[in-house]
GROMACS .gro file of C-alpha atoms in nm:
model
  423
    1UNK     CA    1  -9.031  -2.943  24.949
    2UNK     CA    2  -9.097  -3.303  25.013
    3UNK     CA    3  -8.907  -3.476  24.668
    4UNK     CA    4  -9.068  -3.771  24.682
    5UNK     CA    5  -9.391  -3.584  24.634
    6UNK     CA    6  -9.541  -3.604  24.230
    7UNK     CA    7  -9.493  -3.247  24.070
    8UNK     CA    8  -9.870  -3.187  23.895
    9UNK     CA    9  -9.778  -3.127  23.524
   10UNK     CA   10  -9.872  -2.770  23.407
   11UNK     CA   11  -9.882  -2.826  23.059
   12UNK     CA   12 -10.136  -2.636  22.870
   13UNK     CA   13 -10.490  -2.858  22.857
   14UNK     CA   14 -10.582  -3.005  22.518
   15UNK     CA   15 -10.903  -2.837  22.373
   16UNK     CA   16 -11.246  -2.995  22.431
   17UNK     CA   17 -11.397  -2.808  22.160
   18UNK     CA   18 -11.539  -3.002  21.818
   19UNK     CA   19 -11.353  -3.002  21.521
   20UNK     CA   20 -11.437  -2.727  21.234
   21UNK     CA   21 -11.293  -2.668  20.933
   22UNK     CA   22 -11.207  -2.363  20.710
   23UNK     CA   23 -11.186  -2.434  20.328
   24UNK     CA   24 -11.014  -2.212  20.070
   25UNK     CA   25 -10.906  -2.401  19.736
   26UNK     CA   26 -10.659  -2.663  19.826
   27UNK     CA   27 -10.628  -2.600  20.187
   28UNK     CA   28 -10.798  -2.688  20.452
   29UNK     CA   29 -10.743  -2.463  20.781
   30UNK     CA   30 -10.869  -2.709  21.096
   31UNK     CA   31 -11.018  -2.563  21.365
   32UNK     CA   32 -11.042  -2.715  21.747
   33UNK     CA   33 -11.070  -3.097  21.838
   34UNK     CA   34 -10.733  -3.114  21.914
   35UNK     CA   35 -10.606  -2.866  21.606
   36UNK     CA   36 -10.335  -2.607  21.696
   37UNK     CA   37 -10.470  -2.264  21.832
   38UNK     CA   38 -10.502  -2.051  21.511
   39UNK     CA   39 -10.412  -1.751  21.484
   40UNK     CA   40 -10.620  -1.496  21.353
   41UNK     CA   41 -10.651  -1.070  21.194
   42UNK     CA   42 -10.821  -0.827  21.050
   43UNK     CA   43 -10.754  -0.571  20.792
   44UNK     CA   44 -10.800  -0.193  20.898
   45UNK     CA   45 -10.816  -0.065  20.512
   46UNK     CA   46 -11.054   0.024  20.255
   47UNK     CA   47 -11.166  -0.317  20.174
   48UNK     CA   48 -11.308  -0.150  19.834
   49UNK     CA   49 -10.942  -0.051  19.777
   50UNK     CA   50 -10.824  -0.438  19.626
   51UNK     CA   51 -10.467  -0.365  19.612
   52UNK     CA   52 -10.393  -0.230  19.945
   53UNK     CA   53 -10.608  -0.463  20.121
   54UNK     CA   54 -10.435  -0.751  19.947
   55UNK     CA   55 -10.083  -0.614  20.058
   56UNK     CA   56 -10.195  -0.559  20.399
   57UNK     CA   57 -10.345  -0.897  20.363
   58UNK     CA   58 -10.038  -1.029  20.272
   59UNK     CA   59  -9.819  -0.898  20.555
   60UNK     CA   60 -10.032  -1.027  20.816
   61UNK     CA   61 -10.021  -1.343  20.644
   62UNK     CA   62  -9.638  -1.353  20.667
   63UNK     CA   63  -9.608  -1.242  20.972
   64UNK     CA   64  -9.853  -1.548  21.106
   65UNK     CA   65 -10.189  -1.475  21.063
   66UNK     CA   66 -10.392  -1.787  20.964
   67UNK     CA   67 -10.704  -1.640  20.837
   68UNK     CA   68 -10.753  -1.266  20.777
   69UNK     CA   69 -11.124  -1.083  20.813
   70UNK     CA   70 -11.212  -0.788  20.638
   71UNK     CA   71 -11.498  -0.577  20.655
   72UNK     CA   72 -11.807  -0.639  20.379
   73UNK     CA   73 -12.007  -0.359  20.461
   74UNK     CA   74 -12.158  -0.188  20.101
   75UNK     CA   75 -12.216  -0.362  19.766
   76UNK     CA   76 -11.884  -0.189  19.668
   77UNK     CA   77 -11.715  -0.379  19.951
   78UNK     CA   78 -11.857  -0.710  19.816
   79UNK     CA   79 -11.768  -0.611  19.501
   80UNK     CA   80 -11.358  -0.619  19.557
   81UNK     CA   81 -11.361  -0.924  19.747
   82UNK     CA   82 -11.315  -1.151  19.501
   83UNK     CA   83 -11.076  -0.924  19.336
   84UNK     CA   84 -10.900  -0.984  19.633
   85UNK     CA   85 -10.889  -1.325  19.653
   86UNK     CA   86 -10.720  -1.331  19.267
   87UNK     CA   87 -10.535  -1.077  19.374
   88UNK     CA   88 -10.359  -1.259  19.670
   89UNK     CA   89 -10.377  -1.584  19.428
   90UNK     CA   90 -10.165  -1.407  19.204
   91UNK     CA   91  -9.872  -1.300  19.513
   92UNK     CA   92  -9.905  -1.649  19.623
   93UNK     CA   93 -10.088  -1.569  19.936
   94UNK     CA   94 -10.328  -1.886  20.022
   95UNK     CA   95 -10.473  -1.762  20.337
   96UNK     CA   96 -10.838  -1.763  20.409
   97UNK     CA   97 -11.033  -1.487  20.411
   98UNK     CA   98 -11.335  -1.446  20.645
   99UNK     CA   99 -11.621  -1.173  20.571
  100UNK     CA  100 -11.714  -0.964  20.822
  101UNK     CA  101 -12.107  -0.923  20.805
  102UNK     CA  102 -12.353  -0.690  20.982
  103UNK     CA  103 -12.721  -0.534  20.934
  104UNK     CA  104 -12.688  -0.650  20.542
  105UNK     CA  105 -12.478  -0.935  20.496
  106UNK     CA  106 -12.817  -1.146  20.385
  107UNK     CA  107 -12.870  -0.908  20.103
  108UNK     CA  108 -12.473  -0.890  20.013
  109UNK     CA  109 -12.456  -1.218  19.982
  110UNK     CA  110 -12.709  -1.301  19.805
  111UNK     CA  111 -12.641  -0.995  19.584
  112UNK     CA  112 -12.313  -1.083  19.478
  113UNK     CA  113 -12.259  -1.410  19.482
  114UNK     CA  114 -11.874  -1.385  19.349
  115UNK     CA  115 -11.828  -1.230  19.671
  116UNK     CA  116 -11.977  -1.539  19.906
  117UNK     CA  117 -11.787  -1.784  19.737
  118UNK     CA  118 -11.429  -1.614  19.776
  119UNK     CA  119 -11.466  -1.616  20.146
  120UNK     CA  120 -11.391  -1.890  20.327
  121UNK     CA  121 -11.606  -1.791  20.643
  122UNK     CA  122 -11.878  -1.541  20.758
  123UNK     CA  123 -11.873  -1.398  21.043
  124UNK     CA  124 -12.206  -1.296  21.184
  125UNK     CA  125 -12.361  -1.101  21.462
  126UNK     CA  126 -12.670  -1.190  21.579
  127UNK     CA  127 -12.732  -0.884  21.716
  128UNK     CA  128 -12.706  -0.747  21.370
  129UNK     CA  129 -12.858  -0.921  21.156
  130UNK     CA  130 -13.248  -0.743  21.195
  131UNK     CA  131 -13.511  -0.668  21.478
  132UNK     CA  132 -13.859  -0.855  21.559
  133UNK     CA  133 -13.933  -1.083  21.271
  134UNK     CA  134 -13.669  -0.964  21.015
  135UNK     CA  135 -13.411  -1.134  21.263
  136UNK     CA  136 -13.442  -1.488  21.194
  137UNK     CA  137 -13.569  -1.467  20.862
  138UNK     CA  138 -13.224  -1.241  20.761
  139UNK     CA  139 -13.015  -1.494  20.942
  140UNK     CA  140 -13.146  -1.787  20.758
  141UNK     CA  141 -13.050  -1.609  20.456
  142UNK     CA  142 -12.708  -1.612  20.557
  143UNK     CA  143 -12.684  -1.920  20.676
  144UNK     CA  144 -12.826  -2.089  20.398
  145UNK     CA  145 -12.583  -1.892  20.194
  146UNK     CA  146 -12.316  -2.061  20.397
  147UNK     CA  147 -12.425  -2.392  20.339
  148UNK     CA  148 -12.490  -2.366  19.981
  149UNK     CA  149 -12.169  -2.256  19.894
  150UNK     CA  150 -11.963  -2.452  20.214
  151UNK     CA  151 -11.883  -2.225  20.413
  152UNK     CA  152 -11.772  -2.196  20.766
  153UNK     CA  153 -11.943  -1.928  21.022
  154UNK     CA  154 -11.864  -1.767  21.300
  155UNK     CA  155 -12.141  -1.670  21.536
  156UNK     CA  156 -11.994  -1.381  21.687
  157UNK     CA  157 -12.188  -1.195  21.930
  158UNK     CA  158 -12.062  -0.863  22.085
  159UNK     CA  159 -12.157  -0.700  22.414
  160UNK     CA  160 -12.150  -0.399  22.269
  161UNK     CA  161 -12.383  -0.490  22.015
  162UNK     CA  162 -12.609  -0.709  22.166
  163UNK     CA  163 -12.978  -0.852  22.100
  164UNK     CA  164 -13.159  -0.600  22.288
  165UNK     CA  165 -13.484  -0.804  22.250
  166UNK     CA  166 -13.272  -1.058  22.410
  167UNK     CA  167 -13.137  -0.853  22.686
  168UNK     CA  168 -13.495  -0.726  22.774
  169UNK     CA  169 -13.641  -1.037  22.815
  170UNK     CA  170 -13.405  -1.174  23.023
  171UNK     CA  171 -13.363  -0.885  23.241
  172UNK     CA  172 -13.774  -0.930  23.299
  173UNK     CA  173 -13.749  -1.285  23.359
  174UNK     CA  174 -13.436  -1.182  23.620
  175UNK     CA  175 -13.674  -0.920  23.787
  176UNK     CA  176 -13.928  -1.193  23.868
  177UNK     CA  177 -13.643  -1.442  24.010
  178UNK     CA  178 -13.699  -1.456  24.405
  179UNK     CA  179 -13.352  -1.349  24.410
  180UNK     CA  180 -13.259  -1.185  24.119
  181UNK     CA  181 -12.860  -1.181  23.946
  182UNK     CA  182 -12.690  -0.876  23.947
  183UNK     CA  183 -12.642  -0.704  23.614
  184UNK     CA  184 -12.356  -0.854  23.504
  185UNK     CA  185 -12.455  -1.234  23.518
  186UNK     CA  186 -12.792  -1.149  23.327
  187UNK     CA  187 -12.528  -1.009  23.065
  188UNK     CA  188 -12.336  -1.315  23.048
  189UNK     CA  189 -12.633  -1.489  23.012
  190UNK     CA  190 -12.748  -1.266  22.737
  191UNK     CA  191 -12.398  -1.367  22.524
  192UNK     CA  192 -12.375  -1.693  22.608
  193UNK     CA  193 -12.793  -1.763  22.502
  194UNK     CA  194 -12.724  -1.542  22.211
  195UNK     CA  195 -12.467  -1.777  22.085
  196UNK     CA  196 -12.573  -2.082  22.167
  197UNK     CA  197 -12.935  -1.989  22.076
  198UNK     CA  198 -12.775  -1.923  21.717
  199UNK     CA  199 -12.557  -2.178  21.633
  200UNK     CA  200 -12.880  -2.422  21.762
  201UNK     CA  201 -13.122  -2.192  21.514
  202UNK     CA  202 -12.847  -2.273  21.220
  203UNK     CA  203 -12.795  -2.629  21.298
  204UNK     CA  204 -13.221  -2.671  21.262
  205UNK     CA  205 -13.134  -2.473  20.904
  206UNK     CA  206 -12.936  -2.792  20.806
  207UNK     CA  207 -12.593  -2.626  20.954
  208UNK     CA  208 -12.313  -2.882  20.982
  209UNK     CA  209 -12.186  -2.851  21.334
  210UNK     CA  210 -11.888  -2.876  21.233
  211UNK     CA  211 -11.899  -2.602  21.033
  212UNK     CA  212 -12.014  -2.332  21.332
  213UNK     CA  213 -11.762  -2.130  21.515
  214UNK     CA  214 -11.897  -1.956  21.833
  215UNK     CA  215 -11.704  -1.645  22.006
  216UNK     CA  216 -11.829  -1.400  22.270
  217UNK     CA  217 -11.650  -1.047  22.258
  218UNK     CA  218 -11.617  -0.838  22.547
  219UNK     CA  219 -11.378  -0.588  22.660
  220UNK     CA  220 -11.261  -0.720  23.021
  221UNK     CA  221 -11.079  -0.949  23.136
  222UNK     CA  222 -11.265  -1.127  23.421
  223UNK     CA  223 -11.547  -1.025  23.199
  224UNK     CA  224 -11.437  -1.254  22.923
  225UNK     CA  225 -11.321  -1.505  23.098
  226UNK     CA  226 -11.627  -1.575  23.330
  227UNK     CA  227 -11.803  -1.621  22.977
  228UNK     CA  228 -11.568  -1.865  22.786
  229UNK     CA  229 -11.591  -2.096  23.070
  230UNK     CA  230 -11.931  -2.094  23.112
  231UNK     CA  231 -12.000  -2.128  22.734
  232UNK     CA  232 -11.747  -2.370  22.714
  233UNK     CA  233 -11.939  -2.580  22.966
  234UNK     CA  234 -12.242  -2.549  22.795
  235UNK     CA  235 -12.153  -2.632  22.407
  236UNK     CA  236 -11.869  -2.790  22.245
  237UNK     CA  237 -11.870  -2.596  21.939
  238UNK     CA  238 -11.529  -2.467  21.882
  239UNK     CA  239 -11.438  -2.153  22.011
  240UNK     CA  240 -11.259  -1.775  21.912
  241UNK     CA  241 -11.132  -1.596  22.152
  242UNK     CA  242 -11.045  -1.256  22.207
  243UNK     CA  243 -11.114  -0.910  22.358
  244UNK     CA  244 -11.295  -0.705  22.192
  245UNK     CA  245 -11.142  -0.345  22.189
  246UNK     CA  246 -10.814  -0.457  22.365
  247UNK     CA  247 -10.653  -0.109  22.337
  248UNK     CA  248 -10.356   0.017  22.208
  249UNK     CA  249  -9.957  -0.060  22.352
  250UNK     CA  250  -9.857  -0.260  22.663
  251UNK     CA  251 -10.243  -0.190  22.755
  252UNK     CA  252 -10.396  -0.401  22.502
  253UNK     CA  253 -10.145  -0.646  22.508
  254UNK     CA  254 -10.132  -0.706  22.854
  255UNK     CA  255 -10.486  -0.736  22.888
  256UNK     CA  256 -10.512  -0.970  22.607
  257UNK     CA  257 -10.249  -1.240  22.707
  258UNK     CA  258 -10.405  -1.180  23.080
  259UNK     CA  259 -10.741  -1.336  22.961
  260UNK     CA  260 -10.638  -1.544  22.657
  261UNK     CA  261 -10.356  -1.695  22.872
  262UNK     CA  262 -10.585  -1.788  23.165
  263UNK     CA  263 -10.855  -1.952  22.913
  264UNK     CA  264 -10.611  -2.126  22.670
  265UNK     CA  265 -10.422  -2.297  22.954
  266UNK     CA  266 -10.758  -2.452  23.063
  267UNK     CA  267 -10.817  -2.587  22.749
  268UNK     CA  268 -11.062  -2.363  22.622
  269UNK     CA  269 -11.030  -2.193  22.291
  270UNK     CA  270 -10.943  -2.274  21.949
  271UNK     CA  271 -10.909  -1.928  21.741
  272UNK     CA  272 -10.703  -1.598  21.895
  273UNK     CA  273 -10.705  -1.260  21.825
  274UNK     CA  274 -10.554  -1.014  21.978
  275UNK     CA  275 -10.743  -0.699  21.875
  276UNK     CA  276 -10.493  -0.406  21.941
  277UNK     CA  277 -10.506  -0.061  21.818
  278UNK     CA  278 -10.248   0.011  21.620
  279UNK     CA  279 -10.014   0.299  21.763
  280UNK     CA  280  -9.922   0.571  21.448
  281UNK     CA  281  -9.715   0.458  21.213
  282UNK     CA  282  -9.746   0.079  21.371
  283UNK     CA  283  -9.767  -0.235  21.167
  284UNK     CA  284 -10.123  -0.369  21.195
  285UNK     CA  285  -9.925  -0.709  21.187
  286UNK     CA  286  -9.803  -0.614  21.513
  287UNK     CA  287 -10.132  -0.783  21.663
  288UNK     CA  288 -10.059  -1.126  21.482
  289UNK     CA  289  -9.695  -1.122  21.671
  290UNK     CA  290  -9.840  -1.040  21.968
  291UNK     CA  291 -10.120  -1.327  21.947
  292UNK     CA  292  -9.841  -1.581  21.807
  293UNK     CA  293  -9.602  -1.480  22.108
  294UNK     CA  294  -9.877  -1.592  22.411
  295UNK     CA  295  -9.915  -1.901  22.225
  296UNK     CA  296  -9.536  -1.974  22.214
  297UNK     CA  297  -9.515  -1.851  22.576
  298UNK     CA  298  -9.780  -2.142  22.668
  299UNK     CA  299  -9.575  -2.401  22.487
  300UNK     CA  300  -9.919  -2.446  22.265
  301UNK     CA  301  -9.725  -2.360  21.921
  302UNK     CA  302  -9.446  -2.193  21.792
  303UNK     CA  303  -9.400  -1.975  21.536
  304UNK     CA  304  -9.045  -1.816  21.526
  305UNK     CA  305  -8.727  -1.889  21.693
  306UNK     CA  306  -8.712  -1.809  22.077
  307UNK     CA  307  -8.444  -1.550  22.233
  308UNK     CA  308  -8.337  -1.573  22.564
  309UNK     CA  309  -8.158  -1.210  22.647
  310UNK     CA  310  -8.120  -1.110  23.011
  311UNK     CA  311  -8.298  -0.768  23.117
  312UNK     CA  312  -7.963  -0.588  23.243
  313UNK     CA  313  -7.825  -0.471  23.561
  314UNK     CA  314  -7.542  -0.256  23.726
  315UNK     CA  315  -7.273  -0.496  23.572
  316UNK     CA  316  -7.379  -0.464  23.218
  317UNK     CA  317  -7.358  -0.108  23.137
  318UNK     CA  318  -7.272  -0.142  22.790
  319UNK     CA  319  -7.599  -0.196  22.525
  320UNK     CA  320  -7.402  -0.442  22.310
  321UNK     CA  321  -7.661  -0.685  22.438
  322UNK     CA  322  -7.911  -0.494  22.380
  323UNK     CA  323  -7.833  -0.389  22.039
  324UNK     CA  324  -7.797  -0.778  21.936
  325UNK     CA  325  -8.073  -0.834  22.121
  326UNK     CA  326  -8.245  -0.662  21.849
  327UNK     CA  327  -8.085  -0.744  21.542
  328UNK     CA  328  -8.105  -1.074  21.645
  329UNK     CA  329  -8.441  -1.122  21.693
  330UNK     CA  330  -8.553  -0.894  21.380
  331UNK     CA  331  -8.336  -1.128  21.173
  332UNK     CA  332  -8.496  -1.472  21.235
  333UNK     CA  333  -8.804  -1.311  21.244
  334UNK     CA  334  -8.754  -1.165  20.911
  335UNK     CA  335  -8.606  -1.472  20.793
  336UNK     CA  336  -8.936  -1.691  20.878
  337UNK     CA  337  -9.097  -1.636  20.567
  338UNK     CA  338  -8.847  -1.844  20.391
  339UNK     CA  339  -8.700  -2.088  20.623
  340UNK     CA  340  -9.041  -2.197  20.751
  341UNK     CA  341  -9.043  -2.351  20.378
  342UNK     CA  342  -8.680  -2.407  20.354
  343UNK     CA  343  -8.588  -2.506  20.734
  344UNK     CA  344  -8.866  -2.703  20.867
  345UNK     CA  345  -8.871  -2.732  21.277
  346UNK     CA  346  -8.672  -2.414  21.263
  347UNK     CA  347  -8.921  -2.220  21.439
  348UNK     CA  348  -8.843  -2.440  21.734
  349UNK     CA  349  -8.503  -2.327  21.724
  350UNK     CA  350  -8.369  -2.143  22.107
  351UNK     CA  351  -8.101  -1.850  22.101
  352UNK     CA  352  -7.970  -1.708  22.421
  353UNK     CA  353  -7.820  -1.332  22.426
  354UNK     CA  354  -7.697  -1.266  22.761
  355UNK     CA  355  -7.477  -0.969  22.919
  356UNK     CA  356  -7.236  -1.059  23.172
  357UNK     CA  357  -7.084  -1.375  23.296
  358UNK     CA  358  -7.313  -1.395  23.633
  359UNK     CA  359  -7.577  -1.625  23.419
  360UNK     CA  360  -7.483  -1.594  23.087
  361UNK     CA  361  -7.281  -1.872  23.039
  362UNK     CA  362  -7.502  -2.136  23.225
  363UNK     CA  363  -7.847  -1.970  23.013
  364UNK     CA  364  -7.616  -2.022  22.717
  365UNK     CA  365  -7.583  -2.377  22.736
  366UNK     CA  366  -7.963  -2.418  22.780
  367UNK     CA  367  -8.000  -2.301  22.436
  368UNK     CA  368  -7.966  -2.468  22.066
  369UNK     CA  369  -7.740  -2.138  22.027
  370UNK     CA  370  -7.574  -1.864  22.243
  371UNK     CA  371  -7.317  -1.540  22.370
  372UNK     CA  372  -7.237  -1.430  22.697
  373UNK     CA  373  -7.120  -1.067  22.640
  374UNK     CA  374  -6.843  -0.897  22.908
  375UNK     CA  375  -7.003  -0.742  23.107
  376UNK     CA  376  -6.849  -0.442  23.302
  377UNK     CA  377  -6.535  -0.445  23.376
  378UNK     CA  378  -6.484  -0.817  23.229
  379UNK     CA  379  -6.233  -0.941  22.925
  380UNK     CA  380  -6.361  -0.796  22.619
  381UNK     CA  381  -6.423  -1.150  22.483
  382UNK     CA  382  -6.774  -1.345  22.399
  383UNK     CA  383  -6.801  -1.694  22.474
  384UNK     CA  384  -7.016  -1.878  22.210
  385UNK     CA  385  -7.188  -2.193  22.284
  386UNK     CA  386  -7.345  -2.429  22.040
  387UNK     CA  387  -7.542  -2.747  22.113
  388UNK     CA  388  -7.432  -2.676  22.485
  389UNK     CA  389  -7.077  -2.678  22.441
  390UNK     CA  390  -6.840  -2.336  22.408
  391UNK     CA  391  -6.719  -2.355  22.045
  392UNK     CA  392  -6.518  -2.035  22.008
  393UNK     CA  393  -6.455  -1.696  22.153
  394UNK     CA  394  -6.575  -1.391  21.959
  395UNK     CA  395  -6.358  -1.069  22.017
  396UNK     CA  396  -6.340  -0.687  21.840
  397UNK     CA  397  -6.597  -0.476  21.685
  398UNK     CA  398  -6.793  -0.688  21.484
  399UNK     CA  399  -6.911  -0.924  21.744
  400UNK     CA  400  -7.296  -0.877  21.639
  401UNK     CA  401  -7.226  -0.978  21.270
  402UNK     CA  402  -7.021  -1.258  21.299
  403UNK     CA  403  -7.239  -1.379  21.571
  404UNK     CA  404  -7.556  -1.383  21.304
  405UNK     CA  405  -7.350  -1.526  21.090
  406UNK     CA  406  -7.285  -1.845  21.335
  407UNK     CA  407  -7.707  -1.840  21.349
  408UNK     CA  408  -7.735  -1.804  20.972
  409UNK     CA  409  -7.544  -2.111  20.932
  410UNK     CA  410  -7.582  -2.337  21.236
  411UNK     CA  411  -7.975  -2.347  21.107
  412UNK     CA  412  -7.893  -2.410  20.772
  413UNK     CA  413  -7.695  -2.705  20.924
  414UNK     CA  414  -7.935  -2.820  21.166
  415UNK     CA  415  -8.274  -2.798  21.015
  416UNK     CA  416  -8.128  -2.801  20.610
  417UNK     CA  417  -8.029  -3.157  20.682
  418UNK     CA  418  -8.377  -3.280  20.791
  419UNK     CA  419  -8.522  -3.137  20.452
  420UNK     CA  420  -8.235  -3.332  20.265
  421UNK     CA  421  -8.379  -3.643  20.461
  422UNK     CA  422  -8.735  -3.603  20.339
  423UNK     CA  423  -8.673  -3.520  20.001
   0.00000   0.00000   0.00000
């Protein structure tokens, strides 16, 4: 490799999308034009059942969800959401909450108003919101229900819910094309005009701009890519991205950071959600670490303190590493809650865990924090470097607690101090 030569920067593109803005109370939630990439969730409970919806609110909130959807679906639905909102008021819980509209959110909102102005965004389908000349007269409703109470929207259309009338037409206009597009572009074309077509339809309304959030779900990944970079060519409203049904496990996660990945690092998108199917007995919050972790892995935010633990080999046979590994990384996750308030810039914060002295020593140093564990058949001692330098040697059987200890207070040290110099 020629030295000399420039190295082209691979930093993660800025996004070209317009600013929005999501309002609830006191806080204002910015969205694109150079905001961070929010995260984003949705509830999987009862949303007529206010207390579990606000606690499962709640722990996606904590865990780094930004805004939460839930599903308005009957006037009973409607009913609890502002019950919510106190609710989550009342545990301290500011995030927004974004309504989840189809085939009646005119009449629900309009119907219960207490329920319109709790959210702080609607989210609606265009292929859901009425047929033939219902459509557009059901989707002014809404939208004028946004603007009188100042609300954000997302125009969210779904390929598996799309504008048929929509679909048809184009797919005649295709078949009279002298060469006609294959299936799939006329239904890229269909999502993208669907969108677009929309967020035009509410700006005529009076729609602020500003106010309009556009996203077009699909469930595969060239699929969804192809379509974010077309519609972000076409429009700069601001952008959500995500697959829609992701899966469940490594599936759905994989898939999702293969597409969101590809899109983010081009600059395009400004919302994320990672829509994964909750294994039994798995924390729906699980999709908010997920989404949080690809934007940390692209350097766009971070949430929680990095580890750095090597995957083991032949010469660490022991699973001390992995075992701290663990508790390491559940503590300063579990810890975020409160030093996020307490420790600002602690999220930023880089621990290495590493399991024999081939590259653990040299990883080590790279990190605000770290241990190099013996590995097989090496002294039964622990190295433990701090700002780059070894400090001290950790030896016996409680190597794992006195190392979390060290954490515990080299971050109270380090990031304490900058909240004693901004008080």
């Amino acid at each position: 490799m020629d030295m000399s030569m420039p190295v082209a920067s691979s930093s993660p593109l800025t996004s070209r999308s317009r600013q929005a803005s999501v309002v609830w109370g006191r806080r204002k939630v910015t969205i694109g034009g150079g905001a961070p990439v929010r995260v984003q969730s949705m509830t999987n409970t009862d949303t007529t059942d206010v207390i579990g919806t606000a606690i499962q609110v709640k722990e996606l909130a904590l865990a780094g969800s930004e805004m939460v959807r839930l599903t308005v679906n009957t006037p009973e639905a409607a009913q609890a959401v502002a019950p919510i909102r106190e609710q989550l008021d009342r545990m301290g819980i500011d995030v927004p909450l974004i309504g989840d509209f189809h085939y009646n959110g005119h009449r629900l909102l309009t119907d219960f108003p207490e329920c319109a102005q709790a959210l702080s965004k609607y989210r609606i389908n265009p292929g859901n919101v009425g047929k033939g000349d219902k459509h557009d007269r059901q989707f002014a409703v809404m939208i004028e229900a946004a603007m009188r109470w100042n609300k954000a929207v997302r125009i969210g259309v779904n390929w598996g819910s799309l504008d048929q009338e929509l679909l048809a037409s184009l797919m005649d206009t295709n078949s009279r094309r002298a060469t006609p597009w294959g299936v799939k572009p006329v239904m890229y074309e269909a999502l993208i005009s669907s969108a677009i077509d929309s967020a035009a339809q509410a700006v005529r309304l009076g729609m602020n701009p500003d106010q309009i959030i556009l996203s077009c779900k699909v469930s595969g990944v060239q699929d969804l890519i192809s379509v974010y970079r077309e519609m972000s060519r076409r429009c700069d409203y601001a952008l959500h991205l995500g697959l829609t049904e992701a899966g469940m496990g490594t599936k759905g996660a994989v898939a999702s950071a293969s597409a969101l990945a590809i899109l983010l690092q081009e600059g395009i998108g400004d919302t994320i959600r990672v829509s994964l199917t909750p294994q039994p007995g798995e924390s729906r919050a699980q999709e908010v670490v997920i989404a949080s972790e690809i934007l940390q892995a692209l350097e766009l935010r971070s949430f929680v303190p990095s580890v750095t633990a090597c995957p083991g080999c032949g010469r660490t046979t022991s699973t001390t590493f992995q075992e701290l590994t663990l508790q390491i990384e559940t503590f300063l996750r579990a810890q975020m809650p409160q030093w996020r308030v307490k420790y600002p810039g602690v999220e930023k914060l880089k621990v290495a865990v590493m399991g024999c002295i081939v590259n653990g020593p040299g990883e080590s140093k790279q990190a605000d924090i770290g241990i190099s564990l013996p590995g097989t058949g090496e002294a039964p001692a622990a190295p433990v470097f701090i700002d780059g330098e070894k400090r001290m040697t950790l030896r016996g059987d409680s190597i794992a607690q006195e190392f979390q200890m060290i954490v515990e207070n080299y971050v109270a040290m380090r990031f304490g101090a900058q909240t004693d110099v901004t008080a």
